[in-house]
CSV table of C-alpha atoms in Angstrom, one decimal:
chain,number,residue,atom,x,y,z
L,848,MET,CA,-154.0,110.2,73.1
L,849,ILE,CA,-151.3,108.0,71.5
L,850,ARG,CA,-148.6,109.8,69.7
L,851,SER,CA,-145.7,108.2,67.8
L,852,GLY,CA,-142.9,109.4,65.5
L,853,ASN,CA,-143.4,106.2,63.6
L,854,PRO,CA,-146.0,107.0,60.9
L,855,ALA,CA,-147.4,103.5,61.2
L,856,LEU,CA,-148.2,104.0,64.9
L,857,LYS,CA,-150.1,107.3,65.0
L,858,ASP,CA,-152.6,108.9,67.3
L,859,SER,CA,-155.8,107.9,65.5
L,860,THR,CA,-154.9,104.2,64.9
L,861,PHE,CA,-157.2,102.7,67.6
L,862,LEU,CA,-159.9,105.2,66.6
L,863,ASP,CA,-159.7,104.1,63.0
L,864,ILE,CA,-160.4,100.5,63.8
L,865,GLY,CA,-163.7,101.2,65.4
L,866,SER,CA,-163.7,101.2,69.2
L,867,GLY,CA,-167.4,100.5,69.2
L,868,SER,CA,-167.1,96.9,67.9
L,869,VAL,CA,-167.5,94.0,70.3
L,870,VAL,CA,-164.6,91.5,70.2
L,871,SER,CA,-164.2,88.3,72.2
L,872,ARG,CA,-161.2,88.0,74.4
L,873,GLU,CA,-159.8,85.3,72.1
L,874,GLY,CA,-160.0,87.8,69.3
L,875,THR,CA,-158.2,90.6,70.9
L,876,MET,CA,-154.6,91.8,70.7
L,877,THR,CA,-152.2,90.3,73.3
L,878,LEU,CA,-148.6,91.1,74.3
L,879,ASN,CA,-147.4,87.5,73.7
L,880,GLY,CA,-149.1,87.4,70.4
L,881,THR,CA,-147.4,90.6,69.3
L,882,ILE,CA,-144.0,89.3,70.4
L,883,HIS,CA,-144.6,86.2,68.4
L,884,ARG,CA,-145.6,88.2,65.3
L,885,THR,CA,-142.5,90.4,65.7
L,886,ALA,CA,-140.2,87.4,65.9
L,887,THR,CA,-141.9,86.0,62.8
L,888,LEU,CA,-141.2,89.2,60.9
L,889,LEU,CA,-137.6,89.3,62.0
L,890,LEU,CA,-137.1,85.7,60.9
L,891,LEU,CA,-138.6,86.4,57.5
L,892,ALA,CA,-136.3,89.4,57.1
L,893,PHE,CA,-133.3,87.4,58.2
L,894,LEU,CA,-134.0,84.6,55.7
L,895,THR,CA,-134.5,86.8,52.7
L,896,GLY,CA,-131.6,89.0,53.8
L,897,ALA,CA,-129.3,86.0,54.0
L,898,TRP,CA,-130.3,85.0,50.4
L,899,SER,CA,-129.8,88.4,48.9
L,900,TRP,CA,-126.5,88.7,50.7
L,901,SER,CA,-125.3,85.5,49.1
L,902,GLN,CA,-126.3,86.9,45.7
L,903,THR,CA,-124.7,90.3,46.0
L,904,PHE,CA,-121.3,89.6,44.7
L,905,ALA,CA,-120.2,87.8,41.5
L,906,ALA,CA,-117.4,85.2,41.5
L,907,ASP,CA,-114.8,87.9,40.7
L,908,GLY,CA,-115.8,89.9,43.7
L,909,SER,CA,-117.7,92.6,41.8
L,910,ILE,CA,-121.2,93.5,42.7
L,911,ALA,CA,-123.6,91.3,40.8
L,912,PRO,CA,-126.4,92.8,38.7
L,913,MET,CA,-129.0,91.1,40.9
L,914,ALA,CA,-127.8,93.1,43.9
L,915,SER,CA,-129.4,96.3,42.6
L,916,ILE,CA,-132.7,94.4,41.9
L,917,TYR,CA,-132.8,93.0,45.4
L,918,MET,CA,-131.9,96.4,47.0
L,919,TRP,CA,-134.2,98.7,45.0
L,920,GLY,CA,-136.9,96.1,44.6
L,921,GLY,CA,-136.9,95.5,48.3
L,922,LEU,CA,-136.8,99.2,49.2
L,923,ILE,CA,-139.6,100.2,46.8
L,924,GLY,CA,-141.6,97.1,47.4
L,925,GLY,CA,-141.3,97.6,51.2
L,926,LEU,CA,-142.4,101.2,50.9
L,927,VAL,CA,-145.5,100.2,48.9
L,928,LEU,CA,-146.4,97.4,51.3
L,929,ALA,CA,-145.8,99.8,54.3
L,930,LEU,CA,-148.3,102.3,52.9
L,931,VAL,CA,-150.8,99.6,52.1
L,932,THR,CA,-150.4,98.3,55.7
L,933,ILE,CA,-150.9,101.7,57.2
L,934,PHE,CA,-154.0,102.5,55.3
L,935,LYS,CA,-155.5,99.0,55.4
L,936,LYS,CA,-154.7,97.7,58.9
L,937,THR,CA,-157.0,94.7,58.5
L,938,TRP,CA,-154.6,93.4,55.8
L,939,SER,CA,-151.6,93.5,58.1
L,940,PRO,CA,-151.6,89.7,58.7
L,941,VAL,CA,-150.6,89.4,55.0
L,942,THR,CA,-148.9,92.7,54.2
L,943,ALA,CA,-146.7,92.8,57.3
L,944,PRO,CA,-144.9,89.5,56.5
L,945,LEU,CA,-144.6,90.6,52.8
L,946,TYR,CA,-143.1,93.9,54.1
L,947,ALA,CA,-140.5,91.9,56.1
L,948,ILE,CA,-139.7,89.7,53.2
L,949,ALA,CA,-139.2,92.8,50.9
L,950,LYS,CA,-137.1,94.6,53.4
L,951,GLY,CA,-135.0,91.5,54.0
L,952,PHE,CA,-134.0,91.4,50.4
L,953,ALA,CA,-133.0,95.1,50.5
L,954,LEU,CA,-131.2,94.9,53.8
L,955,GLY,CA,-129.2,91.8,52.8
L,956,ALA,CA,-127.8,93.5,49.7
L,957,ILE,CA,-127.1,96.8,51.6
L,958,SER,CA,-125.4,94.9,54.4
L,959,ALA,CA,-123.2,92.9,52.1
L,960,ILE,CA,-122.0,96.0,50.4
L,961,TYR,CA,-121.2,97.7,53.7
L,962,ASN,CA,-119.5,94.6,55.0
L,963,ALA,CA,-117.3,94.4,51.9
L,964,GLN,CA,-116.1,98.0,52.6
L,965,PHE,CA,-115.8,97.6,56.4
L,966,ASP,CA,-115.3,94.0,57.5
L,967,GLY,CA,-117.4,93.0,60.5
L,968,ILE,CA,-119.5,96.2,60.4
L,969,VAL,CA,-122.8,94.3,60.0
L,970,LEU,CA,-122.3,92.1,63.0
L,971,GLN,CA,-121.5,95.2,65.1
L,972,ALA,CA,-124.6,96.9,63.8
L,973,LEU,CA,-126.8,93.9,64.5
L,974,MET,CA,-125.4,93.5,68.0
L,975,LEU,CA,-125.8,97.2,68.8
L,976,THR,CA,-129.3,97.3,67.4
L,977,GLY,CA,-130.3,94.3,69.6
L,978,ALA,CA,-128.6,95.8,72.6
L,979,ILE,CA,-130.5,99.1,72.2
L,980,LEU,CA,-133.8,97.2,71.7
L,981,LEU,CA,-133.2,95.3,75.0
L,982,ALA,CA,-132.0,98.4,76.8
L,983,MET,CA,-135.0,100.5,75.7
L,984,LEU,CA,-137.4,97.7,76.6
L,985,MET,CA,-136.0,97.4,80.1
L,986,ALA,CA,-136.0,101.2,80.6
L,987,TYR,CA,-139.6,101.3,79.5
L,988,ARG,CA,-140.7,98.4,81.6
L,989,SER,CA,-138.9,99.7,84.7
L,990,GLY,CA,-140.5,103.1,84.3
L,991,LEU,CA,-137.1,104.8,83.9
L,992,VAL,CA,-138.3,106.2,80.5
L,993,LYS,CA,-141.9,107.1,80.4
L,994,ALA,CA,-143.9,107.8,77.2
L,995,THR,CA,-145.5,111.1,78.5
L,996,GLU,CA,-147.3,113.4,76.1
L,997,ASN,CA,-144.4,115.8,76.0
L,998,PHE,CA,-141.9,113.0,75.4
L,999,LYS,CA,-144.1,111.7,72.5
L,1000,LEU,CA,-144.4,115.1,71.0
L,1001,GLY,CA,-140.7,115.8,71.2
L,1002,VAL,CA,-139.7,112.5,69.6
L,1003,ALA,CA,-142.4,112.8,66.9
L,1004,ALA,CA,-141.2,116.3,66.1
L,1005,ALA,CA,-137.5,115.2,65.9
L,1006,THR,CA,-138.4,112.2,63.8
L,1007,GLY,CA,-140.4,114.5,61.4
L,1008,GLY,CA,-137.5,116.8,61.1
L,1009,ILE,CA,-135.1,114.0,60.3
L,1010,MET,CA,-137.4,112.7,57.6
L,1011,LEU,CA,-137.6,116.2,56.1
L,1012,VAL,CA,-133.8,116.4,55.9
L,1013,TYR,CA,-133.6,113.0,54.2
L,1014,LEU,CA,-136.4,113.9,51.8
L,1015,ALA,CA,-134.5,117.1,51.0
L,1016,SER,CA,-131.3,115.1,50.4
L,1017,ILE,CA,-133.1,112.8,48.0
L,1018,VAL,CA,-134.7,115.7,46.0
L,1019,LEU,CA,-131.5,117.8,45.9
L,1020,GLY,CA,-129.6,114.7,44.9
L,1021,LEU,CA,-131.7,114.4,41.8
L,1022,PHE,CA,-130.2,117.7,40.7
L,1023,GLY,CA,-126.7,116.8,41.7
L,1024,ILE,CA,-126.7,118.9,44.9
L,1025,ARG,CA,-125.5,117.3,48.1
L,1026,ILE,CA,-126.2,118.6,51.6
L,1027,PRO,CA,-122.7,119.3,53.0
L,1028,MET,CA,-121.2,117.6,56.1
L,1029,ILE,CA,-124.1,115.6,57.4
L,1030,HIS,CA,-123.3,112.6,55.1
L,1031,GLU,CA,-119.6,112.9,55.6
L,1032,SER,CA,-117.3,111.3,58.2
L,1033,GLY,CA,-116.4,114.6,59.9
L,1034,MET,CA,-117.5,115.6,63.4
L,1035,VAL,CA,-120.7,117.2,62.0
L,1036,GLY,CA,-121.6,114.0,60.1
L,1037,ILE,CA,-120.9,111.7,63.0
L,1038,GLY,CA,-122.8,114.0,65.3
L,1039,PHE,CA,-125.8,114.0,63.0
L,1040,SER,CA,-125.8,110.2,62.8
L,1041,LEU,CA,-125.5,109.9,66.6
L,1042,PHE,CA,-128.6,112.2,66.9
L,1043,VAL,CA,-130.5,110.1,64.4
L,1044,VAL,CA,-129.6,106.9,66.2
L,1045,VAL,CA,-130.8,108.4,69.5
L,1046,ILE,CA,-134.1,109.5,68.0
L,1047,ALA,CA,-134.6,106.1,66.4
L,1048,SER,CA,-133.9,104.5,69.7
L,1049,LEU,CA,-136.5,106.7,71.5
L,1050,ASN,CA,-139.0,105.7,68.9
L,1051,LEU,CA,-138.8,102.2,70.3
L,1052,VAL,CA,-140.3,103.5,73.5
L,1053,LEU,CA,-143.2,104.9,71.6
L,1054,ASP,CA,-143.7,101.6,69.8
L,1055,PHE,CA,-143.7,99.8,73.1
L,1056,ASP,CA,-146.3,102.2,74.5
L,1057,PHE,CA,-148.5,101.9,71.4
L,1058,ILE,CA,-148.5,98.1,71.6
L,1059,GLU,CA,-149.2,98.2,75.4
L,1060,SER,CA,-152.1,100.6,74.8
L,1061,GLY,CA,-153.5,98.3,72.1
L,1062,VAL,CA,-153.5,95.4,74.4
L,1063,GLU,CA,-155.1,97.4,77.2
L,1064,GLN,CA,-157.8,98.7,74.9
L,1065,GLY,CA,-158.6,95.2,73.6
L,1066,ALA,CA,-157.7,96.0,70.0
L,1067,PRO,CA,-158.7,93.3,67.4
L,1068,LYS,CA,-156.4,90.3,66.9
L,1069,TYR,CA,-155.0,91.5,63.6
L,1070,MET,CA,-153.4,94.5,65.4
L,1071,GLU,CA,-150.8,92.1,66.7
L,1072,TRP,CA,-149.4,92.0,63.2
L,1073,TYR,CA,-149.8,95.8,62.9
L,1074,GLY,CA,-148.0,96.4,66.1
L,1075,ALA,CA,-145.2,94.1,65.1
L,1076,PHE,CA,-145.0,95.8,61.7
L,1077,GLY,CA,-144.6,99.2,63.4
L,1078,LEU,CA,-141.9,97.9,65.6
L,1079,MET,CA,-140.2,96.3,62.6
L,1080,VAL,CA,-140.2,99.7,60.8
L,1081,THR,CA,-138.3,101.3,63.7
L,1082,LEU,CA,-135.8,98.5,64.0
L,1083,VAL,CA,-135.0,98.6,60.2
L,1084,TRP,CA,-134.5,102.3,60.5
L,1085,LEU,CA,-132.3,102.0,63.6
L,1086,TYR,CA,-130.2,99.2,62.0
L,1087,LEU,CA,-129.6,101.3,58.8
L,1088,GLU,CA,-128.6,104.3,60.9
L,1089,MET,CA,-126.3,102.2,63.0
L,1090,LEU,CA,-124.6,101.0,59.8
L,1091,ARG,CA,-124.2,104.6,58.6
L,1092,LEU,CA,-122.7,105.7,61.9
L,1093,LEU,CA,-120.3,102.8,62.2
L,1094,ALA,CA,-119.2,103.4,58.6
L,1095,LYS,CA,-118.5,107.1,59.3
L,1096,LEU,CA,-116.5,106.2,62.4
L,1097,GLN,CA,-114.4,103.5,60.6
L,1098,SER,CA,-113.8,105.9,57.7
L,1099,ARG,CA,-111.8,108.1,60.1
L,1100,ASP,CA,-109.4,105.4,61.1
């Protein structure tokens, strides 16, 4: 059984695509293919992110009106495309790149705003996210961290709990109610962000395990895009959480 805290990479994914179909070796999922697809998605997100970053501020230094369009348009568009990708996996060769493009627009605007408040924070967040990705990959490949069923269950449960907290924050925020401490720069807020960063990092292990399982089971070629999409979802989450954590830490200086 394959279990992942990432909703895109769930237990039934390989059952959903029809294990009884016969696929030629040239038409099956490969590790190198998934790596290439992931690199493509990251490049697309970087390009659109760089563009929206350049459009975030007006000449007088104020936030330009287009910044909100890029940010909210990218977030909402990315959510819609993510849902479409999850429910229509065969469309992932098209929807996964579109998801990366949409998320890039949102991340560029968000990153520019953070960097204006805390100079250099974006570079730090990017470097830390990349370092965590490499560290978790090495830990997984070396067998230091194993994606056992208990490990998967624990990470999935923690991820679900975090998502419920964020959902509650959004709903309560509509009524002007703010969950105390966890969004602030105090010890509780920093501790919460550290916990979320750790869980997001552990989700990378589940993503690696999902991709490896797909390769071993001879999943269809389009699952390379789907696996890359799932990994992209986790990396976006990890990067945003890293930004929040660094912002809280720098607010205490």
